[in-house]
Short mmCIF file of C-alpha atoms in Angstrom, two decimals:
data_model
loop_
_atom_site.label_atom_id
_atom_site.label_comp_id
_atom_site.label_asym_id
_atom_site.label_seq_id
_atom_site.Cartn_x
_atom_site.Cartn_y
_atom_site.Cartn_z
CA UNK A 85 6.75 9.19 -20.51
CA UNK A 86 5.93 13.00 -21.40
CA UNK A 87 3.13 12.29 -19.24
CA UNK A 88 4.75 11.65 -16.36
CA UNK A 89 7.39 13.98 -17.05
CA UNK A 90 4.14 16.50 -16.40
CA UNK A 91 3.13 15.18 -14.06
CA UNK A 92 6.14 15.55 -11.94
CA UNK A 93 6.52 19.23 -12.68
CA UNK A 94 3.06 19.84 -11.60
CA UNK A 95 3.84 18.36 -7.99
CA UNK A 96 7.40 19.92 -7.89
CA UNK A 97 5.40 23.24 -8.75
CA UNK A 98 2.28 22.73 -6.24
CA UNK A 99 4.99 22.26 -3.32
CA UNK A 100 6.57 25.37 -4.23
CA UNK A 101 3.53 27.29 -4.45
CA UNK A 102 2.54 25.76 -0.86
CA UNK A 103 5.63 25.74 0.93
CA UNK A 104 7.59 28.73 -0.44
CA UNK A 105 4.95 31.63 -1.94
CA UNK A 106 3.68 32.51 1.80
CA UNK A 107 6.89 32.62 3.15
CA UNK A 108 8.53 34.95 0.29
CA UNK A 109 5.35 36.94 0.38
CA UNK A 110 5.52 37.27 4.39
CA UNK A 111 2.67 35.37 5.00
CA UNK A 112 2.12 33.94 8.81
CA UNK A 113 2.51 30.06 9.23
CA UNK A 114 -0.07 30.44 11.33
CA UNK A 115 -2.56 32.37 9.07
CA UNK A 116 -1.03 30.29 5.59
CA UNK A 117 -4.37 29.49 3.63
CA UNK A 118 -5.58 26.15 2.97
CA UNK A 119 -4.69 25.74 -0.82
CA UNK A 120 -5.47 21.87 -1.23
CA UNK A 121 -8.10 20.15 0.80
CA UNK A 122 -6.50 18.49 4.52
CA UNK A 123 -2.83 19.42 3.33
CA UNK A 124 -2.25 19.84 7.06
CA UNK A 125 -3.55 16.37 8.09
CA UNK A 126 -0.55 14.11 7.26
CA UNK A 127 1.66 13.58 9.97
CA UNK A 128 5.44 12.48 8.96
CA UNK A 129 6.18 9.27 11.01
CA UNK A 130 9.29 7.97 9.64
CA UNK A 131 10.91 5.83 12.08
CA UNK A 132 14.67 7.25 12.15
CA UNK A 133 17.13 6.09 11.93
CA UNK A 134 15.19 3.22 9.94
CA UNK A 135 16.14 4.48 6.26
CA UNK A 136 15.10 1.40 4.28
CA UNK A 137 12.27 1.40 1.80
CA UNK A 138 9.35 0.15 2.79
CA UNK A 139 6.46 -1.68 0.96
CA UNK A 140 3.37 -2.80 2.53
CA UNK A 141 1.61 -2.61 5.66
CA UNK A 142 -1.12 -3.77 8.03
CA UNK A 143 -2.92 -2.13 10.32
CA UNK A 144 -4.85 -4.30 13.25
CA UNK A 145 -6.55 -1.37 15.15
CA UNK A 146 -5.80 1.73 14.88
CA UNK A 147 -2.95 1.38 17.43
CA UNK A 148 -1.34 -1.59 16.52
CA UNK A 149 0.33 -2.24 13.17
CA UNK A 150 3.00 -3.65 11.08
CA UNK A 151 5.13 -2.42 8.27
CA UNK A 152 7.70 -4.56 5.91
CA UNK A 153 10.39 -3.68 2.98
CA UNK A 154 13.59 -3.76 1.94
CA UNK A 155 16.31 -6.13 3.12
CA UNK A 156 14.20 -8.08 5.38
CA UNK A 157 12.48 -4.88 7.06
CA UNK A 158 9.79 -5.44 9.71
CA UNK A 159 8.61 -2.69 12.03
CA UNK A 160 5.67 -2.61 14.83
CA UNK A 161 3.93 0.09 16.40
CA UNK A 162 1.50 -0.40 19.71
CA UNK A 163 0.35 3.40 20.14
CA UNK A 164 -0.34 4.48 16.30
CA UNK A 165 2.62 4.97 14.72
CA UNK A 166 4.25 7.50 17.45
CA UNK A 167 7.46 4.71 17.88
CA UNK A 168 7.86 1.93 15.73
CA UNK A 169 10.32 -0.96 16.89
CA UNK A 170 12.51 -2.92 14.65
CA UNK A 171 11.99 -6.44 14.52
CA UNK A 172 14.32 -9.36 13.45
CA UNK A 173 12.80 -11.03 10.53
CA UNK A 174 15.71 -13.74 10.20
CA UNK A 175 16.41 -12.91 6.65
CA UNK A 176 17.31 -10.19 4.15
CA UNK A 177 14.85 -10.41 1.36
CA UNK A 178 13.23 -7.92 0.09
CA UNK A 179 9.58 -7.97 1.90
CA UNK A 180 6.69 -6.61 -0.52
CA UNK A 181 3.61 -7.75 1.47
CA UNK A 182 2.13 -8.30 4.75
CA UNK A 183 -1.34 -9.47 6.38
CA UNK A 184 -2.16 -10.54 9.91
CA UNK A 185 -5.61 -12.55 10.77
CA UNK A 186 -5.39 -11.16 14.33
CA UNK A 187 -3.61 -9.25 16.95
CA UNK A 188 -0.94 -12.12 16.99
CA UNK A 189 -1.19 -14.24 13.66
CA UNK A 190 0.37 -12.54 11.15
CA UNK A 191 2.21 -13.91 7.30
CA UNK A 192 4.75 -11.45 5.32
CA UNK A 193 5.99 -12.42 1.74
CA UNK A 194 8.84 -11.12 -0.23
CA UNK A 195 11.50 -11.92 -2.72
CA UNK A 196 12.66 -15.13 -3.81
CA UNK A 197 9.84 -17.01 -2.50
CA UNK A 198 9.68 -16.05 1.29
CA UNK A 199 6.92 -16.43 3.63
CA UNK A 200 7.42 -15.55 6.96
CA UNK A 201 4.70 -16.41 9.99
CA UNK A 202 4.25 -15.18 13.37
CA UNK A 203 1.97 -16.23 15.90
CA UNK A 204 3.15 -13.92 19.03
CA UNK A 205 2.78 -10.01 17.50
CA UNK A 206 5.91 -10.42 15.56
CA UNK A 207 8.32 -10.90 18.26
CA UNK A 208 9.19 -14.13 16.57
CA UNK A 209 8.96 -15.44 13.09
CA UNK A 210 8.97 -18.60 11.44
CA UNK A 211 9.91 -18.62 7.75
CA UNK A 212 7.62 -21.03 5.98
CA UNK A 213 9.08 -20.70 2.80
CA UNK A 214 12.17 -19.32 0.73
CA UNK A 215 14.90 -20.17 -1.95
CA UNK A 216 12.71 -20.13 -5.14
CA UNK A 217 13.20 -18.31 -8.17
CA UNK A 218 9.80 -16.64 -7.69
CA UNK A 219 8.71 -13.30 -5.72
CA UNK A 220 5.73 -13.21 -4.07
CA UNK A 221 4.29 -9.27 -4.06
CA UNK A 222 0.94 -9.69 -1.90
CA UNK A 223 -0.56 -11.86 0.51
CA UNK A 224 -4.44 -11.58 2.32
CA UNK A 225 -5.76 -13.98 4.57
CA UNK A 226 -9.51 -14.30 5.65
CA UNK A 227 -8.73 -15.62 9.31
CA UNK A 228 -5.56 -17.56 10.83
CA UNK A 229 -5.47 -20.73 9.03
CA UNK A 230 -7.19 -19.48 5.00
CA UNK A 231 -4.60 -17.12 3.40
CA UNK A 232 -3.17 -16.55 -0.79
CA UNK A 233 -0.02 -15.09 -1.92
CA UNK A 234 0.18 -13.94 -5.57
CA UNK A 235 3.40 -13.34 -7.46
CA UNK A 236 5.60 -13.48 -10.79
CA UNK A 237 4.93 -15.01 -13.45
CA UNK A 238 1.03 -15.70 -12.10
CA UNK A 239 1.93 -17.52 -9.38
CA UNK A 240 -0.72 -18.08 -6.28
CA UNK A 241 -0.43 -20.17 -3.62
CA UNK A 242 -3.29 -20.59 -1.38
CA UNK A 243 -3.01 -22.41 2.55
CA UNK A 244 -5.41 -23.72 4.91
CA UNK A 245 -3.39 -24.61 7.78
CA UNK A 246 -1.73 -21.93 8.31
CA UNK A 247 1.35 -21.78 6.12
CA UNK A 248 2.02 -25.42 7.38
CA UNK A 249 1.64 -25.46 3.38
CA UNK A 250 1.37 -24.03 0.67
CA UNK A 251 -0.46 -25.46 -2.69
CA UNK A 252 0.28 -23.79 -5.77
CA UNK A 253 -3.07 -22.76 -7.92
CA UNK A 254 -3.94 -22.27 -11.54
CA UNK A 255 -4.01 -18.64 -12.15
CA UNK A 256 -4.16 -19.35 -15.86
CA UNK A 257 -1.66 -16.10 -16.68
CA UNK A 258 1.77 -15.36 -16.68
CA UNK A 259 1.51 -12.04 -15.72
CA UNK A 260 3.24 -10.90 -12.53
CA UNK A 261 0.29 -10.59 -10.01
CA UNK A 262 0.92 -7.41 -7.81
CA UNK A 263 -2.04 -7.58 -5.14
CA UNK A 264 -4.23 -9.80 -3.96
CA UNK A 265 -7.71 -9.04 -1.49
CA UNK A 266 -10.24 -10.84 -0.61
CA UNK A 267 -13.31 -10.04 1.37
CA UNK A 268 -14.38 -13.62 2.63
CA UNK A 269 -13.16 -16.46 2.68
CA UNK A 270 -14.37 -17.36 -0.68
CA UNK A 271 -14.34 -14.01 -2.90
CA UNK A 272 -10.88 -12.69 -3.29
CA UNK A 273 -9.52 -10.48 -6.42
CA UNK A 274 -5.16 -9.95 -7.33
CA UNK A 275 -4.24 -8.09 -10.09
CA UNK A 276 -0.85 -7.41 -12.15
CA UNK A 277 0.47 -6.75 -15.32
CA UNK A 278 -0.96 -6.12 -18.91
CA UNK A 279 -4.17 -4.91 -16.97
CA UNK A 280 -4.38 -8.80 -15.33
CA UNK A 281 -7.90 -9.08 -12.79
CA UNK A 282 -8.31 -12.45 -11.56
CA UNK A 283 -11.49 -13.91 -9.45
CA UNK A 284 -12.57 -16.22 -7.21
CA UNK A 285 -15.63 -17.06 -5.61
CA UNK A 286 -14.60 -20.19 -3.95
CA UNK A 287 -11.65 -19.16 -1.63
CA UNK A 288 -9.52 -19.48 -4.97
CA UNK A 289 -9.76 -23.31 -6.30
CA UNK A 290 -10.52 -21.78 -9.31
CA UNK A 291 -9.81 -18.30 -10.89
CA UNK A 292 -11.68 -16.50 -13.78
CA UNK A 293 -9.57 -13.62 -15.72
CA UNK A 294 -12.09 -10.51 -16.17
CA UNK A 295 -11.48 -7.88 -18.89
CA UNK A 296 -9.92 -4.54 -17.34
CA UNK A 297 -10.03 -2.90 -20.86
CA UNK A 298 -6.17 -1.76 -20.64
CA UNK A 299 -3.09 -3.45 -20.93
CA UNK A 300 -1.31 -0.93 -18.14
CA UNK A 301 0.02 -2.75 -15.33
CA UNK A 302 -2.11 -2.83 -12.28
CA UNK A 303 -0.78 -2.06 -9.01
CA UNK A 304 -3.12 -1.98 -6.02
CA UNK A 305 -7.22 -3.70 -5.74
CA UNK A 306 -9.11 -2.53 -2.62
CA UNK A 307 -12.79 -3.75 -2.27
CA UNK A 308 -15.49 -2.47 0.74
CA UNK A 309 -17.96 -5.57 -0.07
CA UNK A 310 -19.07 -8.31 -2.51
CA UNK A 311 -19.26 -5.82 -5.57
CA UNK A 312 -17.39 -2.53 -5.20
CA UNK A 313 -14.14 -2.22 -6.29
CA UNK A 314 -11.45 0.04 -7.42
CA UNK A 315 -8.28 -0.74 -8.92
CA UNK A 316 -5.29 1.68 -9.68
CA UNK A 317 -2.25 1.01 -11.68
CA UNK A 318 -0.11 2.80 -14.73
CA UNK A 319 -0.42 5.59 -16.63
CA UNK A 320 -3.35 7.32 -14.38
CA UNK A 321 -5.29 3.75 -14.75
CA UNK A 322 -8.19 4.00 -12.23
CA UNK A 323 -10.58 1.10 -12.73
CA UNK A 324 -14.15 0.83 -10.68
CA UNK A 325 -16.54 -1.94 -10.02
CA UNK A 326 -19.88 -2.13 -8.50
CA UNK A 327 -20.56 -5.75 -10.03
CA UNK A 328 -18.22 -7.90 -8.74
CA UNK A 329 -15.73 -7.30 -11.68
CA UNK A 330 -18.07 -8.36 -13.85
CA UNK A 331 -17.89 -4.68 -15.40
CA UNK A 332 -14.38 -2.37 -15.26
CA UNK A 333 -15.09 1.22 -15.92
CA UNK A 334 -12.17 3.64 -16.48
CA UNK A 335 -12.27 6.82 -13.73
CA UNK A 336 -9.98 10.41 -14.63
CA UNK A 337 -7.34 11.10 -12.40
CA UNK A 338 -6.25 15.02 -12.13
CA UNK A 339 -2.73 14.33 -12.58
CA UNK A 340 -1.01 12.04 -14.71
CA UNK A 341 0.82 9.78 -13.00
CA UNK A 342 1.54 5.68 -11.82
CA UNK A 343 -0.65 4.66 -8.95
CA UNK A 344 0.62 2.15 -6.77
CA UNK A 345 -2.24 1.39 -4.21
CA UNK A 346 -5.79 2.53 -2.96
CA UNK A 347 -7.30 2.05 -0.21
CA UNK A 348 -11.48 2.97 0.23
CA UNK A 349 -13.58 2.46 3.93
CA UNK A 350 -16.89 2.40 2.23
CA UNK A 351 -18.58 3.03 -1.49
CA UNK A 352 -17.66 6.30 -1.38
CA UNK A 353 -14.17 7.42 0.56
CA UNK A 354 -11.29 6.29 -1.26
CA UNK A 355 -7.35 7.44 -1.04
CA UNK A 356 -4.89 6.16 -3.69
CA UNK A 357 -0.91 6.91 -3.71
CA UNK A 358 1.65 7.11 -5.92
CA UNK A 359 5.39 8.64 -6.84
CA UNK A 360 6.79 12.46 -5.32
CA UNK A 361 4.58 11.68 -2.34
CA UNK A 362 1.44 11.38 -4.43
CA UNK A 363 -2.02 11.28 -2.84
CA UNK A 364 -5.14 11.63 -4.53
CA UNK A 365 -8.95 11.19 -2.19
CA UNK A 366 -12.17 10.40 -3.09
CA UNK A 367 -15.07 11.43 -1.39
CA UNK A 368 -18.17 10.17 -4.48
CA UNK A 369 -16.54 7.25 -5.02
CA UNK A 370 -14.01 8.16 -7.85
CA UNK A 371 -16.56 9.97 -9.67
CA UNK A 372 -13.83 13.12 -8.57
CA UNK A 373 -10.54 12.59 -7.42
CA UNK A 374 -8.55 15.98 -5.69
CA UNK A 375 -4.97 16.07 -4.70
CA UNK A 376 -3.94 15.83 -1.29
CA UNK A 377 -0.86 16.87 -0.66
CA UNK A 378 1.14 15.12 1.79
CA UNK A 379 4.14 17.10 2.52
CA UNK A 380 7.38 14.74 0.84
CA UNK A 381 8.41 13.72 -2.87
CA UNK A 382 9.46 10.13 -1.37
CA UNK A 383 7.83 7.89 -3.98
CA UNK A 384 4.49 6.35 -2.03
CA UNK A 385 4.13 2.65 -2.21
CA UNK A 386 1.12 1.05 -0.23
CA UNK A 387 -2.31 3.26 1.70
CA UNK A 388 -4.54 1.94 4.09
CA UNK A 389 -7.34 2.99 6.07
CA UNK A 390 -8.39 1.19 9.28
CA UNK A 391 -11.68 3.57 9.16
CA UNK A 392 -12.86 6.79 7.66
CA UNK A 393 -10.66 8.96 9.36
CA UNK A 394 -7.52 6.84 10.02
CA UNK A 395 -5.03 6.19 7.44
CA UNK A 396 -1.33 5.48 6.90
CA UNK A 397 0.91 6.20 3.87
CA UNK A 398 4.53 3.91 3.39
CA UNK A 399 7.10 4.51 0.84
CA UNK A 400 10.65 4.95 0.02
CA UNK A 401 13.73 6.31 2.40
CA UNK A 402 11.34 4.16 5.37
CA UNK A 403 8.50 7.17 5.08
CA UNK A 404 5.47 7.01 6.91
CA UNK A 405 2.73 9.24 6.88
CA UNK A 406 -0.29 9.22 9.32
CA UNK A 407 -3.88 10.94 9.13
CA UNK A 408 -6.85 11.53 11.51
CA UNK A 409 -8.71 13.79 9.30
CA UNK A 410 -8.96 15.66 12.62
CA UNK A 411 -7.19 18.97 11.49
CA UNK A 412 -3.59 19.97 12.05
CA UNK A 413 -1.34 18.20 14.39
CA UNK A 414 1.96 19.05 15.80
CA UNK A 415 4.64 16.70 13.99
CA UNK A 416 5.85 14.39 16.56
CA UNK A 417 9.98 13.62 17.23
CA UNK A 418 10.19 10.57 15.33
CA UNK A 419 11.45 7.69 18.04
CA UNK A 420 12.55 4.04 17.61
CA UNK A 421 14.08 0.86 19.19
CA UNK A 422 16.16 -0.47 16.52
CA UNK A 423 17.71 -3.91 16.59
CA UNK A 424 21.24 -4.01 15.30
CA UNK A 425 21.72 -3.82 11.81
CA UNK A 426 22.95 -2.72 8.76
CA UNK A 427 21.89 0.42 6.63
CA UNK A 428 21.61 -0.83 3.55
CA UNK A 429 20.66 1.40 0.08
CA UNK A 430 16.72 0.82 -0.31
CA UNK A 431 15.54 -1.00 -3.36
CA UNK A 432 12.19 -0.62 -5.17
CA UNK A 433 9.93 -2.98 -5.83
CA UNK A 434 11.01 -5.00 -9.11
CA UNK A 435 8.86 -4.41 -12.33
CA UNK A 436 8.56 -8.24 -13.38
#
């Protein structure tokens, strides 16, 4: 906990010295000197008036995208993240994960038990499943009919058709599972609690529990092939791979802090997120990780990176934070076309 507590105070006093320092000393907004590397490259994107927290997203290109959270939450963009609509998702569960197969095929998960399908860009879904005790936290799928959710209490289910069904599969924990990837159709990875990795190499009929070496609970798993991995979590836990899992080695973060995704586009370039608008980048792949900072203290709650340049950033309050690594942008007015609703008060993920 005193950990964190620094590591708060350390962001809190990096924004100050930032935002605030040039401006009391007269400095030029203009002429204000870069003091952490691409601090000008995130772009605030937040949908208003769309205040609810959001969890996961999915970017198809890098126009066309999805984002889910809180209360049922489902957003679209078609031109990068300049507008986002609001969709109706037919429900008011908590959404925590989200992964579409193609432009049109697309399967969010959530809280107790809901899977949601779409097979026209999202202007309809179908919900495939819902009513259990259980919460389902990720979901990948390898094309439109092969997908796996993971949840609570080490629950995966796995389809093949779909999400015409879903067959529950022996994860052999009862950890909460957090995340799930895979990068075929066979070789997948999810990992979750007490420092939980689980493996499959044959599109998840069986899983095999590999040894993490901590017992911190891991958040986010993002892979760029058959052997290279990095996994972030608890506590500063950054975890790399470069054997298929088959060896976890333990990489330093600056700050200490949670982690609560990564995202890498090759070996090397990695990005990982976390609270008080967190974001740490790799450019040797995790041998050094610099802060990035990214202009809010909204707590950060899933990256991704369509390719080396392109990224997005979601998190609480409905933020949403774009890059193009292309220098600094003008911040656009943030537009929508919401659907009538209710605001309701945002929600974090839960922690079992």
């Amino acid at each position: 906990m005193t950990r964190l507590c620094w590591g708060v105070f350390f962001l809190v006093l990096l924004f100050l010295v930032i935002q605030v320092m040039p401006r009391a000393l007269g400095q030029r907004e203009g002429s204000k000197e870069r003091l952490i590397d691409a601090e000008a490259e995130w772009i605030w994107q937040n949908p208003l008036p769309q205040g609810n927290t959001l969890q996961d997203f999915f970017f198809i290109d890098t126009n066309n995208g999805f984002a889910v959270g809180a209360t049922g939450t489902i957003l679209r963009t078609t031109d990068g993240g300049n507008n986002w609509d609001i969709l109706a998702s037919g429900t008011n569960y908590d959404l925590y994960g989200v992964s579409f197969a193609d432009a049109n095929t697309g399967t969010v998960v959530g809280n107790f038990g809901a899977i949601l399908r779409t097979t026209d860009a999202g202007t309809s879904w179908i919900i495939q499943r819902e009513g259990t005790s259980d919460v389902l936290y990720g979901v990948s799928f390898t094309d439109a009919n092969n997908g796996t959710a993971v949840g609570s209490a080490g629950l995966i289910l796995r389809t093949t058709d779909g999400g015409a069904s879903w067959i529950n599969q022996t994860s052999g924990t009862t950890n909460s599972l957090n995340d799930v990837v895979f990068t075929d159709a066979n070789n997948g990875t999810s990992v979750g609690d007490n420092g939980t990795i689980l493996r499959t190499s044959n599109g998840g009929a069986n899983w095999v529990n590999q040894t993490s070496g901590t017992i911190n609970i891991l958040n986010g798993v993002s892979f760029t092939d058959l052997n290279t991995g990095t996994i972030v979590g608890s506590n500063s836990t950054i975890l790399r791979t470069t054997d298929g899992g088959n060896n976890w080695f333990d990489q330093t973060s600056p700050i200490p802090s949670d982690l609560h995704d990564v995202s890498f586009t090759d070996i090397n370039t990695g990005t990982a997120i976390g609270p008080v608008g967190l974001i740490l980048r790799t450019t040797d792949g995790g041998s050094q990780w610099t802060v990035d900072f990214s202009g809010t203290f909204n707590i950060l709650y899933d990256v991704s990176f369509v390719d080396a340049n392109t990224g997005t950033v979601v998190g609480d309050l409905g933020t949403i934070l774009r890059t193009t690594s292309s220098g600094p942008t003008p911040t656009p007015t943030p537009r929508a076309t919401p659907a009538p609703r209710p605001r309701p008060t945002p929600r974090a993920r839960p922690t079992s």
